[in-house]
Each structure stands twice: as structure tokens, then as C-alpha cells.
Coordinates of N, CA, C and O and ligand atoms in Angstrom, one line a residue:
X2 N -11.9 169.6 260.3 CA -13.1 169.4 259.5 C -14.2 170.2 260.2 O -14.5 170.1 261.4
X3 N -14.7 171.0 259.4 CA -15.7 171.9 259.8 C -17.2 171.3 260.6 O -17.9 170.5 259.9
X4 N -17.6 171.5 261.6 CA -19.0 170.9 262.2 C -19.9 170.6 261.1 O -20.4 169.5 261.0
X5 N -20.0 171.8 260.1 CA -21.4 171.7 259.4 C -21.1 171.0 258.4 O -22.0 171.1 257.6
X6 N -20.2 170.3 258.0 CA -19.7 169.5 256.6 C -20.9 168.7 256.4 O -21.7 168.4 257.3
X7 N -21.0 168.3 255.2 CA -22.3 167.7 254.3 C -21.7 165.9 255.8 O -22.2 165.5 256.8
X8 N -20.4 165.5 254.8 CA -19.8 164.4 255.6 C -20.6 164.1 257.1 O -21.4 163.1 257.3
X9 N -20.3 165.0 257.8 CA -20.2 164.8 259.2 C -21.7 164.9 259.6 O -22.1 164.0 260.3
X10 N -22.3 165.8 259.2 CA -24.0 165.7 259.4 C -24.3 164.0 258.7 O -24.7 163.1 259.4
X11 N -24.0 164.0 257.5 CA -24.3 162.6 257.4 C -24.2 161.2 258.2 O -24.8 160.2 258.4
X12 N -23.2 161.6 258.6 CA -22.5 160.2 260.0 C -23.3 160.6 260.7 O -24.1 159.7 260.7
X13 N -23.8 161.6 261.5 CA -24.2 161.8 262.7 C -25.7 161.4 262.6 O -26.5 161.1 263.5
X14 N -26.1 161.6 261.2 CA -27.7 161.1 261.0 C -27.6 159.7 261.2 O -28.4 159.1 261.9
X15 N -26.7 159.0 260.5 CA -26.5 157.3 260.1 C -26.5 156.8 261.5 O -27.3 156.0 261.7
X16 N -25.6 157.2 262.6 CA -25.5 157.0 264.0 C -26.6 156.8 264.7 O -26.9 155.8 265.4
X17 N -27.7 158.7 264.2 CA -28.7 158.9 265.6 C -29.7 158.2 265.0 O -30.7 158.1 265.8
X18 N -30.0 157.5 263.4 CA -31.0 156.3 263.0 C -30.7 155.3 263.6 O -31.6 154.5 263.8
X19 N -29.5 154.8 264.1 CA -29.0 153.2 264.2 C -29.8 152.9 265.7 O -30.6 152.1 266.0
X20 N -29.0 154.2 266.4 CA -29.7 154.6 268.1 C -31.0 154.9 268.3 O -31.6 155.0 269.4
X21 N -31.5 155.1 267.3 CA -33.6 155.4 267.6 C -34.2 154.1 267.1 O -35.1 153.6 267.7
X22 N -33.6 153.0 265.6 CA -34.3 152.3 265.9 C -33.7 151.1 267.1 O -34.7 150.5 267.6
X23 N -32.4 150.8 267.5 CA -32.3 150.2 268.7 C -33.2 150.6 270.2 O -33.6 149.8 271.0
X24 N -33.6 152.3 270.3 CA -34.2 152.3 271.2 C -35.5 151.9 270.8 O -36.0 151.1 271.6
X25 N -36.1 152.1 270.2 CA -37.6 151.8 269.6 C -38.0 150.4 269.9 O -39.0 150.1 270.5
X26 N -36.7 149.5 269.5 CA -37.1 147.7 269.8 C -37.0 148.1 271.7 O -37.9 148.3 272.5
X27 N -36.0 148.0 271.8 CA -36.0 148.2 273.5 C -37.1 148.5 274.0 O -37.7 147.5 274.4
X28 N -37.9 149.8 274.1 CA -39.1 150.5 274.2 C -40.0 149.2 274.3 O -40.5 148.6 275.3
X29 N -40.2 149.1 272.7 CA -41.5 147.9 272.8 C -41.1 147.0 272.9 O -41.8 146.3 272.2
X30 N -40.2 146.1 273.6 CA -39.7 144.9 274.4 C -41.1 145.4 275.9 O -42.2 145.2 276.1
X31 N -39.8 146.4 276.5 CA -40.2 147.1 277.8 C -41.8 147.7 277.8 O -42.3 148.0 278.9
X32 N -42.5 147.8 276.9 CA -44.0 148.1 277.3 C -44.6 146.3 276.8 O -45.7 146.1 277.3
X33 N -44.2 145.6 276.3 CA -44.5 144.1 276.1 C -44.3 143.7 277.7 O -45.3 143.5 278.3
X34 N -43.1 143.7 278.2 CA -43.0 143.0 279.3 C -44.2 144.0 280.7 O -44.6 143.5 281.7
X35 N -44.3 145.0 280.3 CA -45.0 145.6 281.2 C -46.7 145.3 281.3 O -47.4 145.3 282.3
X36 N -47.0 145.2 280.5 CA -48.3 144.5 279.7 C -48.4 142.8 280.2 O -49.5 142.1 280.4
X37 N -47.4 142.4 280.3 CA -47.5 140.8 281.1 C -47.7 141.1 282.6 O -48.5 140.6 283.3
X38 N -46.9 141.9 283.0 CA -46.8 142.6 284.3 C -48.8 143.0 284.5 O -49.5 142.5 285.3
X39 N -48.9 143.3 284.2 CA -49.9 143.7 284.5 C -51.1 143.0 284.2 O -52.0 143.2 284.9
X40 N -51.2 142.3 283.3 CA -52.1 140.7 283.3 C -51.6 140.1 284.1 O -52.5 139.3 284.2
X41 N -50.6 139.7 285.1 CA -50.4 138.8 286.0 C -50.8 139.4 287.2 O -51.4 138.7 288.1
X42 N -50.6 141.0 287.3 CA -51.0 141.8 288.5 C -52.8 141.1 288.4 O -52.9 140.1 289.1
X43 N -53.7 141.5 287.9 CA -54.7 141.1 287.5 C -55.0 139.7 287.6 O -56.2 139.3 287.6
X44 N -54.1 138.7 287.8 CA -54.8 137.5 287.9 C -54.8 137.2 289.3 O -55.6 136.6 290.0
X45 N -53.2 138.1 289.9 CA -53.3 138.0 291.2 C -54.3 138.8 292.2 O -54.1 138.5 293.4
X46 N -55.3 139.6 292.0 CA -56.0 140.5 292.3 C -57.5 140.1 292.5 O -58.2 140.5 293.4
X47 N -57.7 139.2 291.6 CA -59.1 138.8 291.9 C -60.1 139.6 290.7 O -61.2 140.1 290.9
X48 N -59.4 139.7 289.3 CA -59.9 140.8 289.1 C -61.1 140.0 287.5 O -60.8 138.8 287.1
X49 N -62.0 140.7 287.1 CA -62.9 140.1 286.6 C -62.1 139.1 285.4 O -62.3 137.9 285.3
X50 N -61.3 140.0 284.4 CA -61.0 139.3 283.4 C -59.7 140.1 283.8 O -59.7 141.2 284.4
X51 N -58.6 139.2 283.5 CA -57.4 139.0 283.6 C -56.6 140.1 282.5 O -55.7 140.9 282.9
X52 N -57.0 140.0 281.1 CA -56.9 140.7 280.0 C -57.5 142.4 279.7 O -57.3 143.2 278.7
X53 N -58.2 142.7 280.9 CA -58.5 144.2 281.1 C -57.7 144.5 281.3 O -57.1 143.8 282.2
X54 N -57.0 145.8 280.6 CA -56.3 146.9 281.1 C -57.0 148.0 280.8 O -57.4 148.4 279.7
X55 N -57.2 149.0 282.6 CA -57.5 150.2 282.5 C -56.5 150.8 281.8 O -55.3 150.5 282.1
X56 N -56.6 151.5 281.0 CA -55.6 152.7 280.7 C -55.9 154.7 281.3 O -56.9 154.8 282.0
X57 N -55.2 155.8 281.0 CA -55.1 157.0 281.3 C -54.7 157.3 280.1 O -53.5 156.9 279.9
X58 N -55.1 157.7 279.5 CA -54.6 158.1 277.9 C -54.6 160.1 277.9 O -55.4 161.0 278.1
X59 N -53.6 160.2 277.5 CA -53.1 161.5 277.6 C -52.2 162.7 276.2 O -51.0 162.4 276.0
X60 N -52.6 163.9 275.5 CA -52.0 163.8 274.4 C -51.6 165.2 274.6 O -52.1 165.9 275.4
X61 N -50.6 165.5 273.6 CA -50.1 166.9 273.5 C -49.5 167.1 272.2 O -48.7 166.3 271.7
X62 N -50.1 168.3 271.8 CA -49.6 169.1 270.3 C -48.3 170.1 270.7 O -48.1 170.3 271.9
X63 N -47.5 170.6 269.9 CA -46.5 171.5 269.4 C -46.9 172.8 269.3 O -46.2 173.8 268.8
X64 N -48.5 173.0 269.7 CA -49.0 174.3 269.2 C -50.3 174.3 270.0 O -51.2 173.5 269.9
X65 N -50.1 175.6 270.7 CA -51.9 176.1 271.8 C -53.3 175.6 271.3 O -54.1 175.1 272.0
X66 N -53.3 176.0 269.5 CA -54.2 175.5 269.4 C -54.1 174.4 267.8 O -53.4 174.4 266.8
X67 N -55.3 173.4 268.4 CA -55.3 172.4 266.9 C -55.4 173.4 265.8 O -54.5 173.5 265.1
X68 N -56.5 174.0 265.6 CA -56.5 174.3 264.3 C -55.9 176.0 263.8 O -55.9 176.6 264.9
X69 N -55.7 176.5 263.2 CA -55.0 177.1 262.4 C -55.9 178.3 262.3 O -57.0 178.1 261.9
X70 N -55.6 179.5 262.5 CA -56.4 180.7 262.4 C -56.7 181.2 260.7 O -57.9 181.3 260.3
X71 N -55.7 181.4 260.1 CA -55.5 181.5 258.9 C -55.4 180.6 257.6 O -55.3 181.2 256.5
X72 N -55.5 179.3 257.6 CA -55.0 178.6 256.7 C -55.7 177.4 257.0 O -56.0 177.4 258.2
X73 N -56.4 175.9 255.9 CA -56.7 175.3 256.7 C -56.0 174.2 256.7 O -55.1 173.9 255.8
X74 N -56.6 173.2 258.1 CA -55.7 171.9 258.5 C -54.9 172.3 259.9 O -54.7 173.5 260.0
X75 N -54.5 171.7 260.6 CA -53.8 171.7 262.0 C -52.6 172.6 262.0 O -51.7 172.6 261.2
X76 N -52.7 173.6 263.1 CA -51.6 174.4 263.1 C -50.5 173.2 263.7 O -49.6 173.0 263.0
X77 N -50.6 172.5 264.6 CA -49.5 171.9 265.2 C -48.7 170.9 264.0 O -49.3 170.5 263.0
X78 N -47.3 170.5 264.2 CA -46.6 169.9 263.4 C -46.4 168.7 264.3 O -46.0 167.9 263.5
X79 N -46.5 168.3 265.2 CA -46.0 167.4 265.9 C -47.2 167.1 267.1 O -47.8 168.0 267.6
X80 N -47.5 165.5 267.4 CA -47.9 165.4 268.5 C -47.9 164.0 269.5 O -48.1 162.9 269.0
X81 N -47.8 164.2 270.6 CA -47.6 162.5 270.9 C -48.7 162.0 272.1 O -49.4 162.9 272.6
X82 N -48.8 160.9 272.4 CA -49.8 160.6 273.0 C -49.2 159.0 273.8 O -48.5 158.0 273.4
X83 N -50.1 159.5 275.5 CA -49.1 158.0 276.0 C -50.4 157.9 276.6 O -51.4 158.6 276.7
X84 N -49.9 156.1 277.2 CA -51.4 155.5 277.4 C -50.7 155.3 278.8 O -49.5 155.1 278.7
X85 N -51.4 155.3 279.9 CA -50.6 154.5 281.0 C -51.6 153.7 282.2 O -52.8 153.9 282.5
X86 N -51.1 153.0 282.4 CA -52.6 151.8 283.0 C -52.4 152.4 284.5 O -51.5 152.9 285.2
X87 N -53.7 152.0 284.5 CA -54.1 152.3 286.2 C -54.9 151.8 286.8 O -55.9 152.2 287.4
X88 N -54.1 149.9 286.4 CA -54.4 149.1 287.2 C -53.3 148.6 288.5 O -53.6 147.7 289.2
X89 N -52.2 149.2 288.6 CA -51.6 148.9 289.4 C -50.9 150.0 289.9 O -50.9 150.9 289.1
X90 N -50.3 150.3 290.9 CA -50.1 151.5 291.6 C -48.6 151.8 291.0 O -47.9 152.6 291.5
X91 N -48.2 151.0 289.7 CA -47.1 151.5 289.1 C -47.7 152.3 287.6 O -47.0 152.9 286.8
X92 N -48.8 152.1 287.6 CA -48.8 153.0 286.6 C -48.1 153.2 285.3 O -48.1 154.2 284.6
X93 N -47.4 151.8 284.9 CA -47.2 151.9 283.9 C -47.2 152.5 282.6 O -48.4 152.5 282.1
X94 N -46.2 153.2 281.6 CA -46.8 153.1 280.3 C -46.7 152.6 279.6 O -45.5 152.4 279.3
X95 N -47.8 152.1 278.5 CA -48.0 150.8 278.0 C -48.3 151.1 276.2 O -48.4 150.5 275.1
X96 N -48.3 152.2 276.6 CA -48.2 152.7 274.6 C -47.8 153.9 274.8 O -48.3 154.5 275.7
X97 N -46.9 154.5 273.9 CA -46.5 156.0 273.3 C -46.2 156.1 271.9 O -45.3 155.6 271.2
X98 N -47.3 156.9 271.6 CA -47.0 157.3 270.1 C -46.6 158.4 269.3 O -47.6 159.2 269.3
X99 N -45.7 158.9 268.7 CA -45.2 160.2 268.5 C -45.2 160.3 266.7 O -44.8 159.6 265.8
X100 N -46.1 161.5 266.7 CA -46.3 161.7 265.0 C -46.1 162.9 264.7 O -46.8 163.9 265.1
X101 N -45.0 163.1 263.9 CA -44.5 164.3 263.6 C -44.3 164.7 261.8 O -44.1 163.8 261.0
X102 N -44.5 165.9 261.4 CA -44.2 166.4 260.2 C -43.2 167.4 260.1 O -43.4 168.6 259.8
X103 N -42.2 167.0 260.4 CA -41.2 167.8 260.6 C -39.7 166.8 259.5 O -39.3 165.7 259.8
X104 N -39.2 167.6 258.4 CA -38.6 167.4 257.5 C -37.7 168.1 257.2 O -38.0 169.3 257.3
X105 N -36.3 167.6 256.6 CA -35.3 168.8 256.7 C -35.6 169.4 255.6 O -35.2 170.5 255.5
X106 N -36.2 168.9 254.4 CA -36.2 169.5 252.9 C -37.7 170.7 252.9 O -38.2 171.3 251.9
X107 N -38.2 170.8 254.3 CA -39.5 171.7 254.0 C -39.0 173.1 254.2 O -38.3 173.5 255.2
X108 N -39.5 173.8 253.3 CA -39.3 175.3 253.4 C -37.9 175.1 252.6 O -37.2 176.1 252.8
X109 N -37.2 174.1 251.7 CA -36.3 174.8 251.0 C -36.4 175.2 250.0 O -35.4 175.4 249.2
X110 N -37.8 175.4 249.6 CA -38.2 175.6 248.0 C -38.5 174.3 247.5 O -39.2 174.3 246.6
X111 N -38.0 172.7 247.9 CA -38.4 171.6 247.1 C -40.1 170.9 247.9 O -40.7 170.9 249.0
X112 N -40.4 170.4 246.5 CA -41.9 169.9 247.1 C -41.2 168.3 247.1 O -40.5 167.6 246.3
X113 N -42.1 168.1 248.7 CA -41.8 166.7 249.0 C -43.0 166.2 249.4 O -43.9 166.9 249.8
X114 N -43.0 164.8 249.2 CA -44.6 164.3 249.4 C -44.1 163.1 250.4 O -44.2 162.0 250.0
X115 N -43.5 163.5 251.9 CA -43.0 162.8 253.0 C -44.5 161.6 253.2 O -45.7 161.7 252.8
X116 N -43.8 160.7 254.0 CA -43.4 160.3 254.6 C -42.5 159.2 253.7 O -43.0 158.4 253.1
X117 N -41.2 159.3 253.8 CA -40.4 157.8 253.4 C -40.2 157.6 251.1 O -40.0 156.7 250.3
X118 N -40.3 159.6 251.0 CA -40.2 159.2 249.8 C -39.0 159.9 248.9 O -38.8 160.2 247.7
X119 N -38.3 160.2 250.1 CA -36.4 160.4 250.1 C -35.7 159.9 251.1 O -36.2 159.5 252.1
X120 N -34.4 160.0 250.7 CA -33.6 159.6 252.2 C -33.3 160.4 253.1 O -32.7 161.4 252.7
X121 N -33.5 160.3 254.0 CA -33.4 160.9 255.4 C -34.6 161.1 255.7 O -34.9 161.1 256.9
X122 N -35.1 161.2 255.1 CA -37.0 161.8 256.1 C -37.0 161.6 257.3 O -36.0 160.9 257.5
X123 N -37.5 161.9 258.2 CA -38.2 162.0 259.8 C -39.4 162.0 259.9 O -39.9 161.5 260.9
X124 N -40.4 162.6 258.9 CA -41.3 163.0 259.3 C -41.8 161.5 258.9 O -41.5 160.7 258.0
X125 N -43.2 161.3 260.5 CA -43.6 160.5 260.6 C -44.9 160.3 259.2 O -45.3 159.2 258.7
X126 N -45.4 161.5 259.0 CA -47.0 161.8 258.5 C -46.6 162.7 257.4 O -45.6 163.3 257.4
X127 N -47.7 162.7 255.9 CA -47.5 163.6 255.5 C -48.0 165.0 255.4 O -49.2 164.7 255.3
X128 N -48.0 166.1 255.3 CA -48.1 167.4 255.8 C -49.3 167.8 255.6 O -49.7 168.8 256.2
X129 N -50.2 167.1 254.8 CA -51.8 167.2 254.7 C -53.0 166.5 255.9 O -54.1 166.7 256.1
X130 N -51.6 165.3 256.5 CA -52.6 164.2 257.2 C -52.6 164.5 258.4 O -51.6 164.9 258.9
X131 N -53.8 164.4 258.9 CA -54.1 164.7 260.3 C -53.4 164.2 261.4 O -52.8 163.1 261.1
X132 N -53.3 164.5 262.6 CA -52.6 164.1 263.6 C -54.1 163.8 264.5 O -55.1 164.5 264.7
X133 N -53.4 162.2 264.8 CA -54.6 161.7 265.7 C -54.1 160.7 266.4 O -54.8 160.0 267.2
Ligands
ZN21 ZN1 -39.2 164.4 254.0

């Protein structure tokens, strides 16, 4: 059976959904439990309110620049952003969020109005909406 068979791409998508949203729950288990971690660091510290978290918030586009020389709306298709606290010398990260417009049916001549309005989509956003 050929690599590129309709079939076999299909299984391998059905697979790598089953494995992203399993890691996704894991993920936000693990920044939940990090988030207690660090309200307890804080109670043990002496610290004013228990429920502050400092954060470092940090982001990155798919492209040098946001906006688009020629055309308008964001050159970048993709961008993610993590938060990580810096209240404790682990530094946790305590949110990551990844928003992408990236779709297998774009550029094949069909007009799609993504997010979530065929099957398989990926794209997080739809191709008008800003990344923020
Ligand atoms: Zn799509």
C-alpha cells in the first residue's frame, strides 16, 4: 500500500487527533497541578495573597513581521504564547496557547470558512481573525 493512499493518511490523522487531544487533557491536568504548586509555594513564603501569580508572558508569530506589506490583515498564519510564573525559582509554565490558520483544503481552489466547518480542519482561527 502506497504511503500517500487517501486510506492511510486517514488512519494516521484519526491516530494523531486521538494523541493531541489525550495530550491536551494531560497538559492541562499538569499546568492545574502546577498552579496549586505554586499557591502553596506562596502560602509557604509569607507572601501577601496566596492567589497572586506573577507571570512572564511571552509570544511568537510564523512570520518577521505582523502585518503584511501588500495585502491587508496579519502576514503570520500561526502564533503561540506561554505564560510562565516567576514566583518560584521553577518557573513554571502555567498557560500555553497556540492559534493557527493553517488547513489542508486552503489553496486548493475550495472556499472554506474554518474553523470546525468540515472534517479534519486544524485550523484553530478563521483566516480573517486576528491572532492575539
Ligand atoms: Zn479547514
Amino acid at each position: 500500500m502506497p504511503v500517500g493512499n487517501t486510506r492511510a493518511r486517514s488512519g494516521v490523522q484519526t491516530l494523531s487527533n486521538q494523541v493531541s487531544a489525550k495530550m491536551r487533557r494531560l497538559n492541562t491536568v499538569n499546568m492545574r497541578e502546577k498552579i496549586e504548586a505554586v499557591k502553596f509555594f506562596n502560602v509557604t513564603v509569607e507572601a501577601v495573597n496566596p492567589n497572586i501569580i506573577n507571570v512572564a508572558v511571552d509570544g511568537r508569530y510564523n512570520s518577521i513581521t505582523i502585518g503584511h506589506s501588500k495585502m491587508l490583515g496579519q502576514a503570520a498564519l500561526q502564533a503561540i504564547g506561554i505564560a510562565c510564573e516567576t514566583n518560584t525559582k521553577h518557573k513554571y509554565i502555567l498557560s500555553a496557547v497556540m492559534q493557527h490558520k493553517l488547513c489542508w483544503l486552503r489553496g486548493k481552489g475550495v472556499t472554506v470558512n474554518c474553523p470546525g466547518g468540515h472534517e479534519g480542519c486544524t485550523a484553530s482561527l478563521p483566516v480573517y481573525a486576528p491572532l492575539s
